[in-house]
mmCIF file of C-alpha atoms in Angstrom:
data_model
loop_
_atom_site.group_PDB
_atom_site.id
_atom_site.type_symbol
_atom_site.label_atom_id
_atom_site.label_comp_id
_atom_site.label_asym_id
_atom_site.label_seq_id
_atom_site.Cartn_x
_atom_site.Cartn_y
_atom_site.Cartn_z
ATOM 1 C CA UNK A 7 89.445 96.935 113.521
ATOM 2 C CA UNK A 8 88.929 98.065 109.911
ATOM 3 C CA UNK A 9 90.957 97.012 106.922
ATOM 4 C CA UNK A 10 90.490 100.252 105.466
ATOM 5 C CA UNK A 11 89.702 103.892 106.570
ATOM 6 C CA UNK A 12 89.527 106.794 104.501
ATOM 7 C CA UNK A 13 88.610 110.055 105.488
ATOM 8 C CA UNK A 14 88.097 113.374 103.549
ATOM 9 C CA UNK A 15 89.670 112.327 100.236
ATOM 10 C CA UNK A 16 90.777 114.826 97.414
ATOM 11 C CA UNK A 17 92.565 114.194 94.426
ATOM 12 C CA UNK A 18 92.761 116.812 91.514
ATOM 13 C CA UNK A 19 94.422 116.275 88.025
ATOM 14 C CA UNK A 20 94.956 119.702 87.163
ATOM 15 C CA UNK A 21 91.383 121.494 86.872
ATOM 16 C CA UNK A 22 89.686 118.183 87.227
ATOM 17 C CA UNK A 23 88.622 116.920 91.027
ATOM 18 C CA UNK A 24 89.048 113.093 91.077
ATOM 19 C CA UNK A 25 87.880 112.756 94.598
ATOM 20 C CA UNK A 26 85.987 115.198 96.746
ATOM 21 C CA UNK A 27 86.181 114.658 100.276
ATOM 22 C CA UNK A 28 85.343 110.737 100.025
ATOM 23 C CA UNK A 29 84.849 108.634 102.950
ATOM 24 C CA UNK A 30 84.996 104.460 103.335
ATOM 25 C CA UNK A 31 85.300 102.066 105.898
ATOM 26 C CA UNK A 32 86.369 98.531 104.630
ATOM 27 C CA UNK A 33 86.063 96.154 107.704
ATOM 28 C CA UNK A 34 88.687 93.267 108.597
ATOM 29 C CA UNK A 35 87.616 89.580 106.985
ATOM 30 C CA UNK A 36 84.855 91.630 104.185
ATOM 31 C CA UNK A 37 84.631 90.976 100.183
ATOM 32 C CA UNK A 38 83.329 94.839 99.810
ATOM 33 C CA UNK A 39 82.018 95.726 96.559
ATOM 34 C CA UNK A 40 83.333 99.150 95.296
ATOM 35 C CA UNK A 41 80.993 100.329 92.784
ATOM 36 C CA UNK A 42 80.592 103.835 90.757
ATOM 37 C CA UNK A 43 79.978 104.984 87.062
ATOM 38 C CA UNK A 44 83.314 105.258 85.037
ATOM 39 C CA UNK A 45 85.087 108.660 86.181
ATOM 40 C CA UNK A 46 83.250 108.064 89.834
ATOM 41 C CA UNK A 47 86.931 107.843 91.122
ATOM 42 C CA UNK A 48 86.692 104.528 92.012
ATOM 43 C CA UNK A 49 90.685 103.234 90.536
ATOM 44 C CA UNK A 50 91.702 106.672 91.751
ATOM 45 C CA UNK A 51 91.010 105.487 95.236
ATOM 46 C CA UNK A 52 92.262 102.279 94.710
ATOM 47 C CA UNK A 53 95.135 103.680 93.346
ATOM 48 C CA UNK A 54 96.041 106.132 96.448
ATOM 49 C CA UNK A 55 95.006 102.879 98.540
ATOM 50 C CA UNK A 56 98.213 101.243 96.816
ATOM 51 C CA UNK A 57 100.173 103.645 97.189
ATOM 52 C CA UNK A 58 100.152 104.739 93.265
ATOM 53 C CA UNK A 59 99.219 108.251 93.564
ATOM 54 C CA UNK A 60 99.390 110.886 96.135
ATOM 55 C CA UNK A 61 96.073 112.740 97.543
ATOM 56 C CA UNK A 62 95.744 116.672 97.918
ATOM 57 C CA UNK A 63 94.292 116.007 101.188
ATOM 58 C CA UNK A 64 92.436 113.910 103.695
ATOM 59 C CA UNK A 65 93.403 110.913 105.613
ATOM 60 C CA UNK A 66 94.156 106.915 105.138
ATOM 61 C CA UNK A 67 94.627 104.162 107.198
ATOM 62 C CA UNK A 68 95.320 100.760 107.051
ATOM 63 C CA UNK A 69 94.593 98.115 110.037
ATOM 64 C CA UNK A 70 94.488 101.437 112.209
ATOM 65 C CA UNK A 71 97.583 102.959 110.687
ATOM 66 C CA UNK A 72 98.673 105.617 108.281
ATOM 67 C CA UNK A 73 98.527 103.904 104.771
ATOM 68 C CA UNK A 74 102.322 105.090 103.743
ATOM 69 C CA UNK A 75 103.875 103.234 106.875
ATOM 70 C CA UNK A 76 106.232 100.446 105.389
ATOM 71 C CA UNK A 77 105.354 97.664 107.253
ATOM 72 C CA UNK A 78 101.284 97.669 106.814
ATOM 73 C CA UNK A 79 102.129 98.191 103.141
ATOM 74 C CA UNK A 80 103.459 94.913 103.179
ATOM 75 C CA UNK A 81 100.477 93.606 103.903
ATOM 76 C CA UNK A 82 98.444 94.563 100.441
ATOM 77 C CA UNK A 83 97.951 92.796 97.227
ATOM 78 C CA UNK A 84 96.817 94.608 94.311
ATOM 79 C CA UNK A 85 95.593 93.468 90.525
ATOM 80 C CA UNK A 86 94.943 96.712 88.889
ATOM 81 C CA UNK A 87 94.123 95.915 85.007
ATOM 82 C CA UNK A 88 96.434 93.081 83.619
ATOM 83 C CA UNK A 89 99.086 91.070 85.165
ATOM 84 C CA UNK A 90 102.491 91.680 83.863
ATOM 85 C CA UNK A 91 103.590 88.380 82.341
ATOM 86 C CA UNK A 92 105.935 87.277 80.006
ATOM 87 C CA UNK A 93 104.087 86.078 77.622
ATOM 88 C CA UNK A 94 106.395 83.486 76.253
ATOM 89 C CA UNK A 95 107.156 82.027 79.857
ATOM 90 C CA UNK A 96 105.264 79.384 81.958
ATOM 91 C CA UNK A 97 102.706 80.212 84.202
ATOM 92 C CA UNK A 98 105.272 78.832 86.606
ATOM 93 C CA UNK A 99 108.353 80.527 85.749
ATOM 94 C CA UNK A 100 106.030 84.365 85.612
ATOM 95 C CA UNK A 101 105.238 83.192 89.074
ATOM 96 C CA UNK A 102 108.847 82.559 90.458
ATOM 97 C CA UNK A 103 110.326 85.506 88.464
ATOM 98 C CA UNK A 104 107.364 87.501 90.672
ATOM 99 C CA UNK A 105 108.620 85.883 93.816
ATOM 100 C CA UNK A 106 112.143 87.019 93.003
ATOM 101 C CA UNK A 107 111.362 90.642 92.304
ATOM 102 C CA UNK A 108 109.539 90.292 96.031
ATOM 103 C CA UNK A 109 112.642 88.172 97.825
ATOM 104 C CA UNK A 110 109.634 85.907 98.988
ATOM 105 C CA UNK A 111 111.123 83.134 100.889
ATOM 106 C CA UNK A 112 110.712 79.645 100.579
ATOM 107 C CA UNK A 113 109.672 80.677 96.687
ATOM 108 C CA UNK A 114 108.776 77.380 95.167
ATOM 109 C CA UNK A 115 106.491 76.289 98.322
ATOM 110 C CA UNK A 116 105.205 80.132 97.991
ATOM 111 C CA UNK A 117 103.843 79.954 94.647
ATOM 112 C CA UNK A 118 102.514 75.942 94.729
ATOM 113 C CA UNK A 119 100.358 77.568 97.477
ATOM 114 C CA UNK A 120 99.162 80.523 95.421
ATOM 115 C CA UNK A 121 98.684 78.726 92.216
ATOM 116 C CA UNK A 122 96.443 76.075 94.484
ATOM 117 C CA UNK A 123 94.369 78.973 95.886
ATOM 118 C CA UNK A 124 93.279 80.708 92.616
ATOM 119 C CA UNK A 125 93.020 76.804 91.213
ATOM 120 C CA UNK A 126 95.935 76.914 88.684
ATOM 121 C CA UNK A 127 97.712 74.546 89.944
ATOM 122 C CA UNK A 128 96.930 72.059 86.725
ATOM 123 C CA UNK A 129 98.268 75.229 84.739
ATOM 124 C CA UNK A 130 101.368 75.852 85.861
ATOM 125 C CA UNK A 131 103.658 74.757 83.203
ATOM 126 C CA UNK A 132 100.983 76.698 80.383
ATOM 127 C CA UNK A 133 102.573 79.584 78.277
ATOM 128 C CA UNK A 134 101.276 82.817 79.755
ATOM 129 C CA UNK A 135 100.103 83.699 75.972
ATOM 130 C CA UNK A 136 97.878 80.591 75.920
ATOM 131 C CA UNK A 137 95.875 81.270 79.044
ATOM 132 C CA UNK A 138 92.511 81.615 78.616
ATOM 133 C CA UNK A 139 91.004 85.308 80.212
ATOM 134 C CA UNK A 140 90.062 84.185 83.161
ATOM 135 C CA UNK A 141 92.875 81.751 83.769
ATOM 136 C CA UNK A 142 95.557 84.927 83.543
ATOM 137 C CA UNK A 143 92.847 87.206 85.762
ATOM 138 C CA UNK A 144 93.693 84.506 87.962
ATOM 139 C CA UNK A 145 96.968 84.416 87.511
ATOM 140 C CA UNK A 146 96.894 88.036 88.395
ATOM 141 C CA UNK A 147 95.521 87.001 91.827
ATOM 142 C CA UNK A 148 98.042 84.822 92.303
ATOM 143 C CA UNK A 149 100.511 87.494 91.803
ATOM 144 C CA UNK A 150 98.763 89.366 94.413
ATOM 145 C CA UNK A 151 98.495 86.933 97.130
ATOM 146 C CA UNK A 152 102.226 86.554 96.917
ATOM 147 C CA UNK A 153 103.620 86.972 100.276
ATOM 148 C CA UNK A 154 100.130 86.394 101.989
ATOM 149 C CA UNK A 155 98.779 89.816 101.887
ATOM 150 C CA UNK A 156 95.655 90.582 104.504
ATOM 151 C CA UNK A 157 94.631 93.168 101.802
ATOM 152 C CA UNK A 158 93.499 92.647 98.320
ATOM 153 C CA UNK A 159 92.786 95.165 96.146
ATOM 154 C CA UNK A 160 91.282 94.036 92.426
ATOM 155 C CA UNK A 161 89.981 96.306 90.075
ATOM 156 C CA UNK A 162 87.322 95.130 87.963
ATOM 157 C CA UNK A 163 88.671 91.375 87.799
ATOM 158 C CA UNK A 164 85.528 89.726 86.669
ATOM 159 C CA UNK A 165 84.886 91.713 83.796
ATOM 160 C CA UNK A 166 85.135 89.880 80.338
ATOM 161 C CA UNK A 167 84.740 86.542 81.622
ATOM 162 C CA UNK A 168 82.512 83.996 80.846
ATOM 163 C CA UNK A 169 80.156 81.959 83.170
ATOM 164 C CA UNK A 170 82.482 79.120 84.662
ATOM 165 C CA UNK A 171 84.975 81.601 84.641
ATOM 166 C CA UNK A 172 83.215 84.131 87.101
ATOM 167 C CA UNK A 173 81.849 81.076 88.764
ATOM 168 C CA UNK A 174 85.371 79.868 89.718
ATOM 169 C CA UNK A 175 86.265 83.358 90.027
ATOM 170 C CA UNK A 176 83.254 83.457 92.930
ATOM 171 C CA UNK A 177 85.104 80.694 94.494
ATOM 172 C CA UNK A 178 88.327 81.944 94.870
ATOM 173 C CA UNK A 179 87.485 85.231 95.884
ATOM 174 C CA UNK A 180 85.158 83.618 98.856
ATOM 175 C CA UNK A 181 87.742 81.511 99.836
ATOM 176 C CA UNK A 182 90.441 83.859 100.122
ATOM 177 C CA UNK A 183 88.661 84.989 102.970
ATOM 178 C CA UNK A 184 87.503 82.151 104.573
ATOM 179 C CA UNK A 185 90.367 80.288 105.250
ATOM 180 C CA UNK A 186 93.307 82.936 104.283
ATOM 181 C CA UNK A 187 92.619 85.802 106.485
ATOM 182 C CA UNK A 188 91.712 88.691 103.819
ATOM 183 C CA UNK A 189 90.322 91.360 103.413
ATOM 184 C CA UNK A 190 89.101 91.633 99.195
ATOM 185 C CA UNK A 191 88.221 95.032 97.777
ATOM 186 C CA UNK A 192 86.654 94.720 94.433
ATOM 187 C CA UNK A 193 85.443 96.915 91.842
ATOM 188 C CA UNK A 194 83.371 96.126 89.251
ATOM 189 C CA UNK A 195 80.308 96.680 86.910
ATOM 190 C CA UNK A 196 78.826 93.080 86.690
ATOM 191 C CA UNK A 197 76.979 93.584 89.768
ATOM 192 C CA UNK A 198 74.872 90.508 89.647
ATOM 193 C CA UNK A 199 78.322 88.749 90.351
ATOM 194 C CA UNK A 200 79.336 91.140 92.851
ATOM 195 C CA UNK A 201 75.933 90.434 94.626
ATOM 196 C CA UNK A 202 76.759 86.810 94.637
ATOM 197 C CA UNK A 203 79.933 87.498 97.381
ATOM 198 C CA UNK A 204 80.175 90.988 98.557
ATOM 199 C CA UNK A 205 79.290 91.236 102.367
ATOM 200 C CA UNK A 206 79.583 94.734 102.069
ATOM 201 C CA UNK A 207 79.406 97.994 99.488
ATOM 202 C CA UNK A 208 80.426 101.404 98.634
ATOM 203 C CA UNK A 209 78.980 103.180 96.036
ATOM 204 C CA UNK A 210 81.093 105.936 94.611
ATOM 205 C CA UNK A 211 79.393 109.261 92.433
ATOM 206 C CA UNK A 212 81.373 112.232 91.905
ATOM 207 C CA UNK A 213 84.017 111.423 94.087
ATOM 208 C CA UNK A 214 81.786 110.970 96.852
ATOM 209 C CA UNK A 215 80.531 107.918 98.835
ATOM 210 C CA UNK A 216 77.057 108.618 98.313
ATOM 211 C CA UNK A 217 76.174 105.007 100.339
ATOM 212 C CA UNK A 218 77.634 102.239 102.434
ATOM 213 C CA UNK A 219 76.206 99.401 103.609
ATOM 214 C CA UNK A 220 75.979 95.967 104.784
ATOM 215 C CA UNK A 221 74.519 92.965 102.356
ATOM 216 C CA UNK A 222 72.110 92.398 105.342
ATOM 217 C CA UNK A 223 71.257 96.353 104.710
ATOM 218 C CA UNK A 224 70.764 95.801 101.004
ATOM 219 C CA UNK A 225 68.466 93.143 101.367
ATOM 220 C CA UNK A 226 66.489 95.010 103.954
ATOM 221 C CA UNK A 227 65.999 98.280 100.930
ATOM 222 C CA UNK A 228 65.522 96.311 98.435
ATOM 223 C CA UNK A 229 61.979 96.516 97.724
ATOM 224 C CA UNK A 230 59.527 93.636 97.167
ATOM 225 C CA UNK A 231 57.338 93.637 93.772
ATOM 226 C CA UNK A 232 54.480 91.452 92.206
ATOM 227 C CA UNK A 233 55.415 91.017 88.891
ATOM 228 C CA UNK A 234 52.627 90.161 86.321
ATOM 229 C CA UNK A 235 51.069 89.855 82.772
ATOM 230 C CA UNK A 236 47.323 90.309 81.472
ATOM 231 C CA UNK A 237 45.860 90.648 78.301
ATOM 232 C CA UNK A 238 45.086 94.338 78.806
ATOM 233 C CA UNK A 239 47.895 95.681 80.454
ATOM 234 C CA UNK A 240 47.176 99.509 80.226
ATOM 235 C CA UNK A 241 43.669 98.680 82.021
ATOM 236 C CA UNK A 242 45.118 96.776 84.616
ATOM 237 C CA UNK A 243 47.850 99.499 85.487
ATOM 238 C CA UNK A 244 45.124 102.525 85.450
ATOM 239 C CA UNK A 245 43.578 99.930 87.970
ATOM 240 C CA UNK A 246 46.121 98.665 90.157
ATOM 241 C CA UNK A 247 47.131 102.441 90.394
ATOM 242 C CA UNK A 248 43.877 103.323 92.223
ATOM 243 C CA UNK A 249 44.960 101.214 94.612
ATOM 244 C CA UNK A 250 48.932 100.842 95.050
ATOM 245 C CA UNK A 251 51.513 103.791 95.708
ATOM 246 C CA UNK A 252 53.770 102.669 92.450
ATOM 247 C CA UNK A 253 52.911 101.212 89.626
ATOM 248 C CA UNK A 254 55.066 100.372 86.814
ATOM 249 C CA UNK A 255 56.227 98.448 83.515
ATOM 250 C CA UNK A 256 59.135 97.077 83.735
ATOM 251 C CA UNK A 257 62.388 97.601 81.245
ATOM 252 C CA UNK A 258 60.740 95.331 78.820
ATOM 253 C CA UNK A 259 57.579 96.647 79.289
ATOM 254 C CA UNK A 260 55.641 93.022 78.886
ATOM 255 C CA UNK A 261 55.444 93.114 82.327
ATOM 256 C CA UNK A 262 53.381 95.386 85.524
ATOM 257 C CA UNK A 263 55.290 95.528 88.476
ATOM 258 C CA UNK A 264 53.384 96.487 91.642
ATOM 259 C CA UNK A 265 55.554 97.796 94.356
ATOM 260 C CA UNK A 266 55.278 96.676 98.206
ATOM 261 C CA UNK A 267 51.934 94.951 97.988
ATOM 262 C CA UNK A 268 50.379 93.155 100.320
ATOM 263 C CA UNK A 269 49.997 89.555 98.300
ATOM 264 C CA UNK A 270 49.822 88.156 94.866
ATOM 265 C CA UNK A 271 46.308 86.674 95.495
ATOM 266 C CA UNK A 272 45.009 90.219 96.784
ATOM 267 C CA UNK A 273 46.194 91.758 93.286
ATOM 268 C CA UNK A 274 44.202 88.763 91.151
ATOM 269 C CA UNK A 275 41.405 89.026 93.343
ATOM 270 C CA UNK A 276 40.977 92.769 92.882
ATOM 271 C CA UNK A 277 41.244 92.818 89.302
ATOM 272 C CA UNK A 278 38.960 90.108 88.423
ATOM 273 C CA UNK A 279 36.465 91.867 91.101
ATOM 274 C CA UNK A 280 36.865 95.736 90.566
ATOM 275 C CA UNK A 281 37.591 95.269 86.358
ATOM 276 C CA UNK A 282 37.435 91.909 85.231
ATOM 277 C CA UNK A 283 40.520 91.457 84.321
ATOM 278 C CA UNK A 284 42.414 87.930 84.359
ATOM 279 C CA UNK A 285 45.775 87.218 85.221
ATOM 280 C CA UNK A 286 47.978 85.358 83.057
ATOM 281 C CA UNK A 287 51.252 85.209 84.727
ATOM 282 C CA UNK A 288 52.413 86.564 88.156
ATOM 283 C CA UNK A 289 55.232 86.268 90.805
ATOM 284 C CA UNK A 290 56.427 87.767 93.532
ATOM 285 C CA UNK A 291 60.093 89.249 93.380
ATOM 286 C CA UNK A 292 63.067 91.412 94.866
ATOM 287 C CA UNK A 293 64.790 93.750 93.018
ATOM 288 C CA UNK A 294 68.507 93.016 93.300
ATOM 289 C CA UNK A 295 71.880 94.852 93.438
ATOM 290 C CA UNK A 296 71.869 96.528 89.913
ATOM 291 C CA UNK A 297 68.546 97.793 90.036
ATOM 292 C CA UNK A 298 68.727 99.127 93.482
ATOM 293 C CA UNK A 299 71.713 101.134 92.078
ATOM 294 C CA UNK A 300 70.530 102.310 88.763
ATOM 295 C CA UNK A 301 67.929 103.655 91.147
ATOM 296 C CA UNK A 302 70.539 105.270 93.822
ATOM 297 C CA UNK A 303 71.956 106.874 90.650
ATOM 298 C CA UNK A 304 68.784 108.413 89.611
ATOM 299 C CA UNK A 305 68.185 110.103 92.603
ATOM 300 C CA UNK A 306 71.000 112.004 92.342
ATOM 301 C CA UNK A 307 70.327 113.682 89.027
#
């Protein structure tokens, strides 16, 4: 079964199409990584996900039923931009005023259980105000999982956070749906993070899902590259692009990048043989989620 299916999206505000005809699957037990250009329609999907706005047309279900039936909206969690704290209250006391608003049973067991998933549990008796970004992006997740949702829906909750934040942020996410049973749809546009966790991806254009795939799938079109350095760079590429199908600087241009090649050792050996040219540094790479998209996008323009 899949978390998630959409089919044939549209949403228009006024002259402008949000969404034209989008399609995505979001399978049970996946971190999938929604990812699109601002204006791609990314929150607007999220946002007709959760029940926030209304489509023109098209079709969505959730775990195999229509996304406006009561009981499987029961089962989503959502942090769309900030939390809504008080910011003069406890971390503790936002939490159980949260659990009131949602008549959550058992309340104070509730939230010790949430506040020990997102690792806040240390935290709870901190002022809202003097939470750190990533503690109250957590805190936001907390809010979510209230009620032990099997959907999560978080828009852009890594962004602004600093190393040990995203790192615990990694953690939390990946455990969520280890050992809690949930599905995790998240947008954002730190996509070396996202590459970190996400088992599986959507990438939005236009309103469109232009691609969705598998982490196994990424990995497999990612392309390998020999990366290297010489003293005469401009020789070497006029060289190596007798040779090789693509042939390229990189973005800081200090650098040759020589696309599906056979070896490192066959690229030394044919510039010292055919030009005389010596190698100074070179390595073998992959490129990696953001590249592979800044690429996708390029294709389309």
């Amino acid at each position: 079964m899949n978390a998630i299916e959409i089919r044939n999206l549209t949403k228009n505000f006024g002259e402008k199409q949000a969404l034209n005809g989008l399609n995505m699957t979001v399978p049970v037990g996946s971190i999938y990584g929604f990812i699109g250009e601002n204006g791609s329609g990314k929150s607007t999907t999220e946002k007709i996900i959760c029940g926030l706005l209304v489509p023109n047309g098209g079709e969505v279900k959730l775990f195999g039923r229509d996304y406006k039936d009561q009981d499987v909206r029961a089962k989503i969690g959502v942090l769309i931009e900030a939390p809504g704290c008080f910011p003069n209250y406890s971390v503790w006391n936002n939490m159980m005023l949260q659990a009131a608003n949602l008549s959550i049973p058992n309340a104070e067991e509730e939230v010790r259980k949430v506040l020990k998933i997102v690792r806040m549990e240390g935290s709870a008796s901190n002022k809202f105000k003097n939470c750190s970004l990533g503690m109250k992006q957590r805190i936001g997740i907390a809010f979510a999982l209230l009620g032990n949702p099997k959907l999560l829906i978080l828009d852009e909750p890594i962004n602004g956070l600093d190393a040990d934040g995203m790192r615990i942020m990694r953690e939390v996410l990946v455990d969520i749906t280890k050992n809690y049973n949930c599905t995790v749809v998240i947008s954002s546009h730190i996509l070396g993070e996202l590459e970190k966790i996400a088992t599986h991806y959507g990438i939005v254009r236009g309103g469109k899902m232009i691609k969705e795939m598998t982490a196994e799938q990424l990995d497999a079109d990612c392309r390998t590259y020999v990366a290297l350095k010489t003293s005469d760079l401009a020789a070497a590429q006029a060289w190596l692009g007798r040779k090789y199908r693509l042939v390229k600087f990189d973005e800081t241009g200090e650098n040759l990048r020589i696309y599906d090649a056979v070896s490192a050792e066959e690229i030394v050996d044919y510039l010292y043989r055919q030009c005389n040219i010596l190698v100074s540094e070179i390595k073998t790479a992959k490129i990696g989620l953001e590249e592979y998209y800044i690429d996708l996008m390029k294709e389309g323009r």
